[in-house]
Tab-separated table of C-alpha atoms in Angstrom:
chain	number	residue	atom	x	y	z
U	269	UNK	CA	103.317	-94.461	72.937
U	270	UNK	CA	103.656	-97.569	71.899
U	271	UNK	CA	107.341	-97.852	73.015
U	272	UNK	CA	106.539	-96.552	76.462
U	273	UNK	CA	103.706	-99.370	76.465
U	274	UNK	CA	106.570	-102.157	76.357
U	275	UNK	CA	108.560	-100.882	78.549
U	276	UNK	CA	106.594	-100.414	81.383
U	277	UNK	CA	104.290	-103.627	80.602
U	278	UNK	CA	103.022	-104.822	84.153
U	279	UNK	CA	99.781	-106.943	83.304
U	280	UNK	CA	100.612	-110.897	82.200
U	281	UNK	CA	97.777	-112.290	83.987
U	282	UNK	CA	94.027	-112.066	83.515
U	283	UNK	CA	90.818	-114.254	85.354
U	284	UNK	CA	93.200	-116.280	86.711
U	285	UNK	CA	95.274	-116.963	83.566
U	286	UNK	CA	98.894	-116.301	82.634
U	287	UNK	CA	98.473	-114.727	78.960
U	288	UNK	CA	100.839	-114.536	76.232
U	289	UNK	CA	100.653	-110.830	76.395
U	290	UNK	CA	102.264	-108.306	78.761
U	291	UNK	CA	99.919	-105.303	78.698
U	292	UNK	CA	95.968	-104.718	79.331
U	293	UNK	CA	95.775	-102.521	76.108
U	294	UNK	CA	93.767	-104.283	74.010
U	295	UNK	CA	91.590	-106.279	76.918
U	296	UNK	CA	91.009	-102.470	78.194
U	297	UNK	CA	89.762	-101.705	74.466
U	298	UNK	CA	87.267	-105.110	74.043
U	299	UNK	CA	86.003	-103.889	77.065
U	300	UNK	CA	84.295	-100.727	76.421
U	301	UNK	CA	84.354	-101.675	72.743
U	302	UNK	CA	80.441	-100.522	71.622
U	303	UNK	CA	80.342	-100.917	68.418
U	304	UNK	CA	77.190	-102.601	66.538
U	305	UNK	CA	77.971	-105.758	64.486
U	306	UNK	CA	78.032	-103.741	61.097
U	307	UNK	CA	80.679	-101.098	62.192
U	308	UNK	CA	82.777	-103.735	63.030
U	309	UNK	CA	82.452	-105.588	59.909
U	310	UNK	CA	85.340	-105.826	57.621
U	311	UNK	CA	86.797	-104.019	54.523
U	312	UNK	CA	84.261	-104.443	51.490
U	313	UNK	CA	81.579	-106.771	53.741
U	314	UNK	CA	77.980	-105.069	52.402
U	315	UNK	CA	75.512	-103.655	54.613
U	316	UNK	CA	72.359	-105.069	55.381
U	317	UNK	CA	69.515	-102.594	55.249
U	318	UNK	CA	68.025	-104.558	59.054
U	319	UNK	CA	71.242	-103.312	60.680
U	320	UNK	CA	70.099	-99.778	59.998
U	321	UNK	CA	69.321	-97.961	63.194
U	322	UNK	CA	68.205	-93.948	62.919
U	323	UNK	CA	69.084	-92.948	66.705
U	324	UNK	CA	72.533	-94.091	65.949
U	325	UNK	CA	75.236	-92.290	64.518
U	326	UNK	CA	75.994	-93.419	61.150
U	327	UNK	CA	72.742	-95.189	61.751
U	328	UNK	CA	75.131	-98.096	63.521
U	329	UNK	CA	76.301	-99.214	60.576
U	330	UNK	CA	79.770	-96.984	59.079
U	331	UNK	CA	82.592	-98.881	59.555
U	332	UNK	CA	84.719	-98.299	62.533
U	333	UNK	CA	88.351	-100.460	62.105
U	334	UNK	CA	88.681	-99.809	66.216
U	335	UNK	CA	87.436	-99.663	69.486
U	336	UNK	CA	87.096	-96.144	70.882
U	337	UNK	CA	89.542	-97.180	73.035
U	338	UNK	CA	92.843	-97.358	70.917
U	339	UNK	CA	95.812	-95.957	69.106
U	340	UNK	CA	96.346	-93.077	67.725
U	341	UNK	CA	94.501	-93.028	64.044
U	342	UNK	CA	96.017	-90.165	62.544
U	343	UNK	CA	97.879	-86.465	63.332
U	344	UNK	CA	96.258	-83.455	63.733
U	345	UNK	CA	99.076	-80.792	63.517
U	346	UNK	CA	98.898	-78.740	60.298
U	347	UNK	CA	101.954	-77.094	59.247
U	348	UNK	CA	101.918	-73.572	59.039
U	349	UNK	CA	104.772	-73.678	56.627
U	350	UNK	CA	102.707	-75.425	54.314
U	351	UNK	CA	99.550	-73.109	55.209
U	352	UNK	CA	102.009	-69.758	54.566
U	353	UNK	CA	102.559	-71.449	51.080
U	354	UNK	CA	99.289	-72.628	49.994
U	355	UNK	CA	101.179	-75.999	49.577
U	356	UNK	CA	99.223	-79.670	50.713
U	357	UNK	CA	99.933	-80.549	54.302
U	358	UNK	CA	103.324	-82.810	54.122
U	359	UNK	CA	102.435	-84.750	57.617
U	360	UNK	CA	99.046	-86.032	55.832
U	361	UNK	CA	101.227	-88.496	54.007
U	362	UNK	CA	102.051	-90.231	57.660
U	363	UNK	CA	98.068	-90.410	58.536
U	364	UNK	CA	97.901	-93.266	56.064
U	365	UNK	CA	94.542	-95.235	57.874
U	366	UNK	CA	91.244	-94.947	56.492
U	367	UNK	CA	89.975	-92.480	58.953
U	368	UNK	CA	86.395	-92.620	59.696
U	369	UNK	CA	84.580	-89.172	60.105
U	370	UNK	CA	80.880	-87.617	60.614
U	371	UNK	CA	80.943	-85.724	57.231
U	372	UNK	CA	78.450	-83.360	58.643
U	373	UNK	CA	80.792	-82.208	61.362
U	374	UNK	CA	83.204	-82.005	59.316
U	375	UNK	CA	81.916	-79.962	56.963
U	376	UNK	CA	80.565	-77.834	59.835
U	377	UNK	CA	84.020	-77.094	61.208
U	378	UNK	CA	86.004	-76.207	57.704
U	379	UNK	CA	83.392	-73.484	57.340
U	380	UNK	CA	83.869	-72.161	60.570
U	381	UNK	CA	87.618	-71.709	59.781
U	382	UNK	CA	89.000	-74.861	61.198
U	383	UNK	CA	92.160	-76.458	59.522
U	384	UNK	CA	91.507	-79.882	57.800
U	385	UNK	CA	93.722	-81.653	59.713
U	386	UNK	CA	92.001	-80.852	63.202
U	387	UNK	CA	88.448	-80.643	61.574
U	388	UNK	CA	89.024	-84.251	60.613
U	389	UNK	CA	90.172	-85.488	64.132
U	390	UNK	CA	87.308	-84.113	65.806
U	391	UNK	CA	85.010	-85.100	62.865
U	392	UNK	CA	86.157	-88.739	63.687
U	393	UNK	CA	85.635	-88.570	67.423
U	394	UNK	CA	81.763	-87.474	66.684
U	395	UNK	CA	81.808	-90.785	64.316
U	396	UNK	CA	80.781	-92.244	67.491
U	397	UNK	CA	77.959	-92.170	70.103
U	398	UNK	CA	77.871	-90.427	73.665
U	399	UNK	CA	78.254	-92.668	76.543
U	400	UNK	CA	77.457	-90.997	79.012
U	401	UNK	CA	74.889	-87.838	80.086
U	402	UNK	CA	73.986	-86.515	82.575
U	403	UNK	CA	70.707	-85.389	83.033
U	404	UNK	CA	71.155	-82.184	85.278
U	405	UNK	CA	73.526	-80.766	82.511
U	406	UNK	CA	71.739	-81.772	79.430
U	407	UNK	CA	70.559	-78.144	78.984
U	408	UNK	CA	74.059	-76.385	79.506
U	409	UNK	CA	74.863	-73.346	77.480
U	410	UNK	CA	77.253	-74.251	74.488
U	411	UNK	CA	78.390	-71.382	74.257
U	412	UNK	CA	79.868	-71.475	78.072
U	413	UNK	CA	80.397	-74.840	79.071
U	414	UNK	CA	81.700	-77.811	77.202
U	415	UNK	CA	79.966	-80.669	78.534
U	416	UNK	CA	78.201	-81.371	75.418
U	417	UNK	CA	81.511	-81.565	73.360
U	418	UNK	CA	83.305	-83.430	76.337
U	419	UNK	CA	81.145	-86.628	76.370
U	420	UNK	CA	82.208	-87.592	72.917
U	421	UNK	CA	85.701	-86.035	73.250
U	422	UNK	CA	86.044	-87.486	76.466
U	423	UNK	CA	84.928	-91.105	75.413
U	424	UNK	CA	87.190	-91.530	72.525
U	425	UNK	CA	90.594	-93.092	74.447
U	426	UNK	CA	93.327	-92.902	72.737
U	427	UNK	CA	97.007	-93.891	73.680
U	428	UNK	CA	97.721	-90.371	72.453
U	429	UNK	CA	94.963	-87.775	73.842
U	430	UNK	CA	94.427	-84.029	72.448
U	431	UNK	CA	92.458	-82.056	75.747
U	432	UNK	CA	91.113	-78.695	74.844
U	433	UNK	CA	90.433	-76.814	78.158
U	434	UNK	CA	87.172	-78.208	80.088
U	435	UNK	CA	85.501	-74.981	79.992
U	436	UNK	CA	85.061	-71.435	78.161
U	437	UNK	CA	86.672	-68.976	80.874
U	438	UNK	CA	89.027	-72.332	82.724
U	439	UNK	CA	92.174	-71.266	83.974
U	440	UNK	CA	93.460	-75.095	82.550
U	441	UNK	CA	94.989	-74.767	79.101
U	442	UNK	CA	95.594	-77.055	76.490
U	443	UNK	CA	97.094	-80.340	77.245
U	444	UNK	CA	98.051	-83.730	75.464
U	445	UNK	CA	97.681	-86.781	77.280
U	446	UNK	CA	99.813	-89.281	77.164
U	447	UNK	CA	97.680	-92.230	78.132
U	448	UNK	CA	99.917	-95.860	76.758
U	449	UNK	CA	101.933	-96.520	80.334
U	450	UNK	CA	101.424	-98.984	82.402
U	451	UNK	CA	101.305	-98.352	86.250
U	452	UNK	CA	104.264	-99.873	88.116
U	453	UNK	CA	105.241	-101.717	91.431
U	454	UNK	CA	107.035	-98.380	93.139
U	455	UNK	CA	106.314	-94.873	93.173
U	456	UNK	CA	109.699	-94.544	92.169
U	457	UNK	CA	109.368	-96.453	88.454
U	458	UNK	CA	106.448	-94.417	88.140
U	459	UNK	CA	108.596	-91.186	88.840
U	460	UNK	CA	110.714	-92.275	86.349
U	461	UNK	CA	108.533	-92.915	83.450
U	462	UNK	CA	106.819	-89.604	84.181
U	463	UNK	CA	109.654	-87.619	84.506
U	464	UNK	CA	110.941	-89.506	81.177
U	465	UNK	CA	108.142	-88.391	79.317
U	466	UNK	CA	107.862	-84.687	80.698
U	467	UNK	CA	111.833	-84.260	79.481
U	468	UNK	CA	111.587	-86.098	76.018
U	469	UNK	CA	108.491	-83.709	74.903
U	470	UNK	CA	110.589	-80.827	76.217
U	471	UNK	CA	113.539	-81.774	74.374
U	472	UNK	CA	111.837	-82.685	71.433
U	473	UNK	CA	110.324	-78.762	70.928
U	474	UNK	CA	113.397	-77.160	72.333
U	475	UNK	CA	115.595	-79.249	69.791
U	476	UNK	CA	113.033	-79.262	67.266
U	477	UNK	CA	112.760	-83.390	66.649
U	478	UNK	CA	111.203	-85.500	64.346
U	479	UNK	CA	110.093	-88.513	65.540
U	480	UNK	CA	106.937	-89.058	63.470
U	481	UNK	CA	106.364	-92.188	61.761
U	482	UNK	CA	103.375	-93.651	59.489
U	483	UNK	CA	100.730	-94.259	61.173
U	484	UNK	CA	100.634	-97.698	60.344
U	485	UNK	CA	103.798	-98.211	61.541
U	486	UNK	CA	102.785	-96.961	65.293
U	487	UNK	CA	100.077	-99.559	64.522
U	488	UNK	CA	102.359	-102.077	63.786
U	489	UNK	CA	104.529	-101.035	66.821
U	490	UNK	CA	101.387	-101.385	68.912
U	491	UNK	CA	100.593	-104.970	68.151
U	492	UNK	CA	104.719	-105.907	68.863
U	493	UNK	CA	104.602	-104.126	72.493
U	494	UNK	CA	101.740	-106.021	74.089
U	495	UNK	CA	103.798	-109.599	73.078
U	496	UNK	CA	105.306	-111.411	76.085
U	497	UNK	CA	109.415	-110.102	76.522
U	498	UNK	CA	108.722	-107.374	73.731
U	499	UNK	CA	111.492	-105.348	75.484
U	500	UNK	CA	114.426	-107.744	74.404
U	501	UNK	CA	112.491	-109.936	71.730
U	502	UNK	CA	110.695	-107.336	69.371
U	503	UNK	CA	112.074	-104.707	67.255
U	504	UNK	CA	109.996	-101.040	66.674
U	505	UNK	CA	109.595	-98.967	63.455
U	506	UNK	CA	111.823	-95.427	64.691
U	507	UNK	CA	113.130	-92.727	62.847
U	508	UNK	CA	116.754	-93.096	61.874
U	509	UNK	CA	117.676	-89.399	62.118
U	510	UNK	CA	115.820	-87.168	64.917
U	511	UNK	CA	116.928	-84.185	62.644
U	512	UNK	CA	115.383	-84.684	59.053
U	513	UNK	CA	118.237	-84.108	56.168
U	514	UNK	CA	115.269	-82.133	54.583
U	515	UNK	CA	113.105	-79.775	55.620
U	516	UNK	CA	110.373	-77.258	54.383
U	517	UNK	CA	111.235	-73.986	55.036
U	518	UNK	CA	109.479	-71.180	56.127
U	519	UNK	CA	110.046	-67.642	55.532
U	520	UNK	CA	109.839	-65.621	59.250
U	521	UNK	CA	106.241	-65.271	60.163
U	522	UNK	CA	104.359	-61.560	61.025
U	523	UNK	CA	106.650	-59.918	63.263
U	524	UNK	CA	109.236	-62.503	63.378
U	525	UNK	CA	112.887	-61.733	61.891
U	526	UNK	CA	114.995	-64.791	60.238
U	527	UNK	CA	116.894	-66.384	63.061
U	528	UNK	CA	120.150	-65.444	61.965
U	529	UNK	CA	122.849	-66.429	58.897
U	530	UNK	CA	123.901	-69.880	57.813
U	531	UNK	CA	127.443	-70.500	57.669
U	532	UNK	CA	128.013	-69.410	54.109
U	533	UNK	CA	126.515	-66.179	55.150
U	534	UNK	CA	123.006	-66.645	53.760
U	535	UNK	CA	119.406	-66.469	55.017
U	536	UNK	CA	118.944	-69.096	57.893
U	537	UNK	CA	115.109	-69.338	57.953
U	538	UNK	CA	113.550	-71.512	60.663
U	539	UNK	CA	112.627	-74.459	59.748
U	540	UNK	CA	109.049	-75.768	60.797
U	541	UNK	CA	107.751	-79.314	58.964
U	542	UNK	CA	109.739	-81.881	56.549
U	543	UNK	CA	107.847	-83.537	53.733
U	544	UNK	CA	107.582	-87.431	54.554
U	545	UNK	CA	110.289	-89.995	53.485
U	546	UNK	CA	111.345	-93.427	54.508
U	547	UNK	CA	113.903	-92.238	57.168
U	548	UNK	CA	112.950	-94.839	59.594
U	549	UNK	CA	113.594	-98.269	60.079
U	550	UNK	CA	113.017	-101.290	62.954
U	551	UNK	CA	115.187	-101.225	66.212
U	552	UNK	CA	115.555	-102.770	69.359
U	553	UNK	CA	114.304	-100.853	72.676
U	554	UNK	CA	118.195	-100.642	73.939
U	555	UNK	CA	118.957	-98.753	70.377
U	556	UNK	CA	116.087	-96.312	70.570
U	557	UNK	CA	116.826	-95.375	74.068
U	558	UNK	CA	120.434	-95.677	74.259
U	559	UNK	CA	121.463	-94.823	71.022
U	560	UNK	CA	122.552	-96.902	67.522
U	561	UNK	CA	125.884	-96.547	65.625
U	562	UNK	CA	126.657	-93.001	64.882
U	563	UNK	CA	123.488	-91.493	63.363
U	564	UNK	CA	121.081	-91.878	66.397
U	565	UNK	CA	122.025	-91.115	69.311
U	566	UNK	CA	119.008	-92.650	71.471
U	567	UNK	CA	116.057	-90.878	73.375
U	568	UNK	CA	117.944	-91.040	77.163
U	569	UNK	CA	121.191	-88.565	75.511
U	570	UNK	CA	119.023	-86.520	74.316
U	571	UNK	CA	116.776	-85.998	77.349
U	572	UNK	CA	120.719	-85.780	79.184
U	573	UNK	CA	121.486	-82.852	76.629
U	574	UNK	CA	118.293	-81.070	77.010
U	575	UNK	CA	118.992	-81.166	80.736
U	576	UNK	CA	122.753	-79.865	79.950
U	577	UNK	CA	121.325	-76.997	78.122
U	578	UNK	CA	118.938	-75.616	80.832
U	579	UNK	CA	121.057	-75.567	83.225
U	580	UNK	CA	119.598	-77.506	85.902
U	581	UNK	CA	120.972	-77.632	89.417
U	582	UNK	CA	122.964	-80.439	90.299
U	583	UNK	CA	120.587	-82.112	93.166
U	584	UNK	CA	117.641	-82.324	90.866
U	585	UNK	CA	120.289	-83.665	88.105
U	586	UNK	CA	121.554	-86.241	90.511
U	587	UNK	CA	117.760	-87.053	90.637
U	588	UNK	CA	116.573	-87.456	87.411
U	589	UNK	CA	119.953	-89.351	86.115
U	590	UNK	CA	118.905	-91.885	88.876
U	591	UNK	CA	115.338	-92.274	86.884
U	592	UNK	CA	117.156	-92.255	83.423
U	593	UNK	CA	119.308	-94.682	84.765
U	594	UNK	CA	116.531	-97.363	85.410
U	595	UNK	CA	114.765	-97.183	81.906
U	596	UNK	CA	117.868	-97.259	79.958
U	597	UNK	CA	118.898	-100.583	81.754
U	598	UNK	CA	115.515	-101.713	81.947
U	599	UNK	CA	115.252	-100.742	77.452
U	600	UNK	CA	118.650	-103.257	77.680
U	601	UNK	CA	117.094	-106.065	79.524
U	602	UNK	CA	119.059	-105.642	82.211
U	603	UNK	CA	116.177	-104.954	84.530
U	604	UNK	CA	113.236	-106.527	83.994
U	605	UNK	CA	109.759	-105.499	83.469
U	606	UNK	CA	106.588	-105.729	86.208
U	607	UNK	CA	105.698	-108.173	83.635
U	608	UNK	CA	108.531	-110.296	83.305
U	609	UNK	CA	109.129	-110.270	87.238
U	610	UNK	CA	105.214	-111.533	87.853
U	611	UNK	CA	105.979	-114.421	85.206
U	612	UNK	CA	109.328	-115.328	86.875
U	613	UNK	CA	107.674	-115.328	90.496
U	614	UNK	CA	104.428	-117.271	89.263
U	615	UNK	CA	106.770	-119.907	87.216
U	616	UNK	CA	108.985	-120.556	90.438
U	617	UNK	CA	105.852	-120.675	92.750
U	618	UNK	CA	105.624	-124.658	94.374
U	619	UNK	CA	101.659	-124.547	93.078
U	620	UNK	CA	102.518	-123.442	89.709
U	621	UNK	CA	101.880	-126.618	87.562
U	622	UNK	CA	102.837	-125.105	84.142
U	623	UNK	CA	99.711	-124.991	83.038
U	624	UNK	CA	99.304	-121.115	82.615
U	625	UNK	CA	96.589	-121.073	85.526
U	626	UNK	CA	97.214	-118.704	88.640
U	627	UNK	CA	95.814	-120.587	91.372
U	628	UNK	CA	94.193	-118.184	94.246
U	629	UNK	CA	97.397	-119.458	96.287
U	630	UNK	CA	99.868	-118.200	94.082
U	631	UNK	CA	97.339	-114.726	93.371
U	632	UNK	CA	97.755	-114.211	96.857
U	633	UNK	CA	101.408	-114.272	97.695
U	634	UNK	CA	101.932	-112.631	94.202
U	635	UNK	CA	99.793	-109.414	95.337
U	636	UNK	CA	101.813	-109.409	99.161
U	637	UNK	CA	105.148	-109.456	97.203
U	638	UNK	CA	104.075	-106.684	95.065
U	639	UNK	CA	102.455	-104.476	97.779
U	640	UNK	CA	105.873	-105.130	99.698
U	641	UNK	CA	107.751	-104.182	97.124
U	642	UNK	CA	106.016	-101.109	96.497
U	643	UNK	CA	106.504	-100.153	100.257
U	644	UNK	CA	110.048	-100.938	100.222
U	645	UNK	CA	109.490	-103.807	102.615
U	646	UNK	CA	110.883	-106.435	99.851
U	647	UNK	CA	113.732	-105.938	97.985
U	648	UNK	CA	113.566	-106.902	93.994
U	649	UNK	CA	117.208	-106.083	92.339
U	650	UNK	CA	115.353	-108.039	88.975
U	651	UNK	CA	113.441	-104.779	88.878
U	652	UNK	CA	114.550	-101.961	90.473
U	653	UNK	CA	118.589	-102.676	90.659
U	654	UNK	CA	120.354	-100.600	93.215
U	655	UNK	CA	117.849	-98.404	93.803
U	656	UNK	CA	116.591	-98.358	97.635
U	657	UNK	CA	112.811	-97.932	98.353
U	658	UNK	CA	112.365	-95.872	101.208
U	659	UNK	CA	110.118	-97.941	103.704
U	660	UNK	CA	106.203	-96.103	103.624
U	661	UNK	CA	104.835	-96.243	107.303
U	662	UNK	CA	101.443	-94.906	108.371
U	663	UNK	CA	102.962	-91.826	110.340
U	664	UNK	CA	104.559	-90.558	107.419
U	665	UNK	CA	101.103	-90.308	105.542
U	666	UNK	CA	99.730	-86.590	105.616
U	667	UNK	CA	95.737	-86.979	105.940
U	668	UNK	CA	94.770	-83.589	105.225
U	669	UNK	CA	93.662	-82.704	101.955
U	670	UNK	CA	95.123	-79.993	100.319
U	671	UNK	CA	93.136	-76.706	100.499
U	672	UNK	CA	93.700	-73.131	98.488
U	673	UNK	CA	91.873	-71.282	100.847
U	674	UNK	CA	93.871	-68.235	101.775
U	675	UNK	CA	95.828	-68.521	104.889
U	676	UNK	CA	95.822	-65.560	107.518
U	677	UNK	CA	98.424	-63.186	106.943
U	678	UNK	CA	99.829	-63.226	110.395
U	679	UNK	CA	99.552	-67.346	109.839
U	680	UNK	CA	101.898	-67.011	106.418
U	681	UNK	CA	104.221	-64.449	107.780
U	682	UNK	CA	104.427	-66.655	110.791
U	683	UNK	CA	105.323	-69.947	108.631
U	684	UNK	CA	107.163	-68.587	106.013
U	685	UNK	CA	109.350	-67.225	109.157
U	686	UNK	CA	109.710	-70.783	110.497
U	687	UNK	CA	110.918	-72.628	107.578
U	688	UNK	CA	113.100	-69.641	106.192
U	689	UNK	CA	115.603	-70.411	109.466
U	690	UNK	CA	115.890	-73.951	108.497
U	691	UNK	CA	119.449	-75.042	108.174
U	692	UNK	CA	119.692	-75.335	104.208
U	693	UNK	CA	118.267	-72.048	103.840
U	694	UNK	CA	120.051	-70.063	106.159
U	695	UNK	CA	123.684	-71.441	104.203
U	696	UNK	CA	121.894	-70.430	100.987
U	697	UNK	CA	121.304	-66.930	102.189
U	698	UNK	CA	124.472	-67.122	104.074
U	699	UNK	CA	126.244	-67.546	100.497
U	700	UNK	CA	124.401	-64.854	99.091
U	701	UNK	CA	126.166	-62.360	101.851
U	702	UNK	CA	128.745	-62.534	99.300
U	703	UNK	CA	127.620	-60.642	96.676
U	704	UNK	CA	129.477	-57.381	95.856
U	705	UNK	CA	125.870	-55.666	95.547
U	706	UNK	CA	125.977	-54.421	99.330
U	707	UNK	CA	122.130	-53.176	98.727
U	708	UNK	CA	121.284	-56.976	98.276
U	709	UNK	CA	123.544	-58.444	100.537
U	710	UNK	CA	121.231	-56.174	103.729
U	711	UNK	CA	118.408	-56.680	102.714
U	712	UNK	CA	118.836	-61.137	102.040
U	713	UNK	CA	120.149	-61.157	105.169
U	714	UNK	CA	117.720	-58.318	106.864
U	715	UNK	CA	114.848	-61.021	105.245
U	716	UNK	CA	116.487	-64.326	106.900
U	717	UNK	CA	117.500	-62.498	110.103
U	718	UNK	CA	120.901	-63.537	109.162
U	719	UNK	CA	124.310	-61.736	110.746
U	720	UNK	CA	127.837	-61.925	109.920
């Protein structure tokens, strides 16, 4: 997350003044930062009995280090490995805050048959107060609905966010949010930092990664991203090898066989969780997503060789390379940030005194450069390089919302009738009239009403 934060940092300017920060992070977190004055009093400061308050949680006075809204505090995946074994958990040595919990949840949740790792994460999300209820759903079934659990897990905003499904019988599933980015300028940047994200968590489970790092460390990361030019001037804690030299093995769970022989011709059991070493060290954003001598090969390869090993078709390929293209030049400081462009064009404006204030002149011709950049009526190489923003006109927008009503049947069969004849379908099906199954070949081209 904290990575991601950098490099898509978009927000140098606040009231009026240019900051010596790039991102809105940790303004974002003062702002809906609720905590009473003893919670946020520091390590060892005593309590004073007055700051007591009953209809508080804690009574308003356990220590909270952070603001509700913040970085990740510790990791909630519990190895079955170490659960087959009976052995200690070998990620808890990475969770290495003090974490602050509600013992009574807590202690709720292990009996129920929770594991300690994600008893203790929601434990430390009901360390804190509700924000918000509402009053028609205050007397919602718990054992249906989810309301009651949602306005605390839904208040705690982390750059990292683990979403249960919203409700008992929802058709959504669970989800983790990935919450550090930074909107951009174009719909295309943000295409690219989405799509970015989507591929590394896929390649990271297909390939079976480690990227996990002491938690203090992705604190320590976090502070260095929000500082002005982090992209070319900072250095991150990453791992040095995405594929531990360790591991803890597993033996095949319930129903599973091992997943074939090592080379020597023994057992090759699948390999689930690593015990924690030192295997990381600090690199520059152009390393860790473009790769470092010969032991790590960066985060944009190995989004390229996930993409190699599915198999995907070569439009969507010629796609995506485009977005991988733009963060790895952007993680070189070839391109620069939304932040760094905003500071360029506010230093070179004629009413810019150098005095880090952003006079309603300059405000103004900074937002019309940014909205015509994002319409592709301004070009901005600085940012986007060769890529082309298609211009965005009014009669392109589509002002019907989208509806899942069922359509008539005669309606579908006629539309799906229309757009089947359009020309790059009709040479797809025409190319399927090859096939030496002469069953299939009639009936694709019975379907398109294709001949010859």
């Amino acid at each position: 997350a904290p990575i991601m934060l950098a490099l898509t940092a978009a927000t140098p300017v606040f009231k009026g003044r240019l900051l010596d920060t790039d991102c809105r992070w940790d303004i974002v977190a003062q702002s809906v930062d609720d905590r009473t004055p003893a919670e946020r009093r520091g390590p060892g400061e005593p309590v004073k009995e007055a700051d007591r308050d009953p209809l508080l949680v804690g009574e308003g006075v356990r220590r909270l280090p952070k603001s509700r809204y913040g970085s990740i505090s510790h990791y909630i995946y519990s190895c079955p490995a170490a659960r087959k074994l009976n052995m200690h958990n070998p990620l808890d040595a990475l969770s290495d805050l003090d974490v602050e919990v509600d013992g009574e949840a807590k202690a709720a949740l292990l009996e129920a048959g929770v594991d300690e790792a994600l008893a203790r994460h929601i434990a430390f999300n009901f360390s804190r107060d509700p924000l918000v209820m509402y009053q028609e759903r205050m007397g919602v079934d718990d054992d249906k609905e989810t309301d009651h659990f949602e306005t605390i897990q839904g208040s705690n905003w982390n750059t990292v966010r683990w979403k249960p499904p919203p409700a008992m019988n929802s058709e959504i599933g669970w989800r983790t949010e990935f919450r550090s980015m930074e909107v951009q300028l174009t719909d295309f940047e943000n295409a690219a930092f989405t799509v970015f994200v989507m591929l590394a968590t896929r390649a990271i489970l297909a390939f079976d990664l480690d990227l996990l790092l002491p938690i203090s460390k992705v604190d320590a990361n976090m502070a260095r991203a929000h500082r002005r030019g982090a992209v070319t001037g900072e250095k991150f804690f990453f791992r040095k090898h995405l594929v531990p030299p360790s591991v803890l093995e597993e033996a095949p769970c319930d129903g599973e066989e091992s997943h074939g022989e090592s080379a020597n011709g023994g057992d090759h059991r699948r390999t689930i969780c690593a015990p924690f070493d030192r295997d990381f060290e600090e690199m520059s954003l152009a390393e860790i997503f473009n790769g470092k001598g010969d032991y790590f090969p960066g985060l944009i390869p190995v989004c390229q060789a996930y993409i190699e090993s599915i198999g995907m078709d070569a439009t969507t390929t010629f796609e995506v390379n485009r977005y991988l293209k733009l963060i790895a030049m952007r993680a070189s400081g070839r391109l620069l940030t939304n932040a760094a462009w905003a500071r360029r064009f506010i230093a070179a404006h004629p009413d810019y005194l150098s005095d880090s204030v952003v006079a309603p002149t300059i405000a103004h011709d900074l937002m019309v450069a940014s909205h015509e950049i994002g319409l592709g009526r301004r070009t901005c190489k600085e940012v986007l390089g060769e890529v082309t923003i298609e211009p965005i006109v009014p009669m392109d927008a589509w002002d019907i919302k989208l509806d899942a009503k069922p359509v008539d049947r005669d309606k579908r069969n006629w539309l799906i009738a229309q757009y089947s004849r359009r020309t790059p379908f009709i040479q797809r099906i025409r190319s399927y009239a090859h096939t030496s199954d002469e069953g299939l070949r009639q009936e694709v081209l019975r379907v398109a009403g294709v001949t010859g």
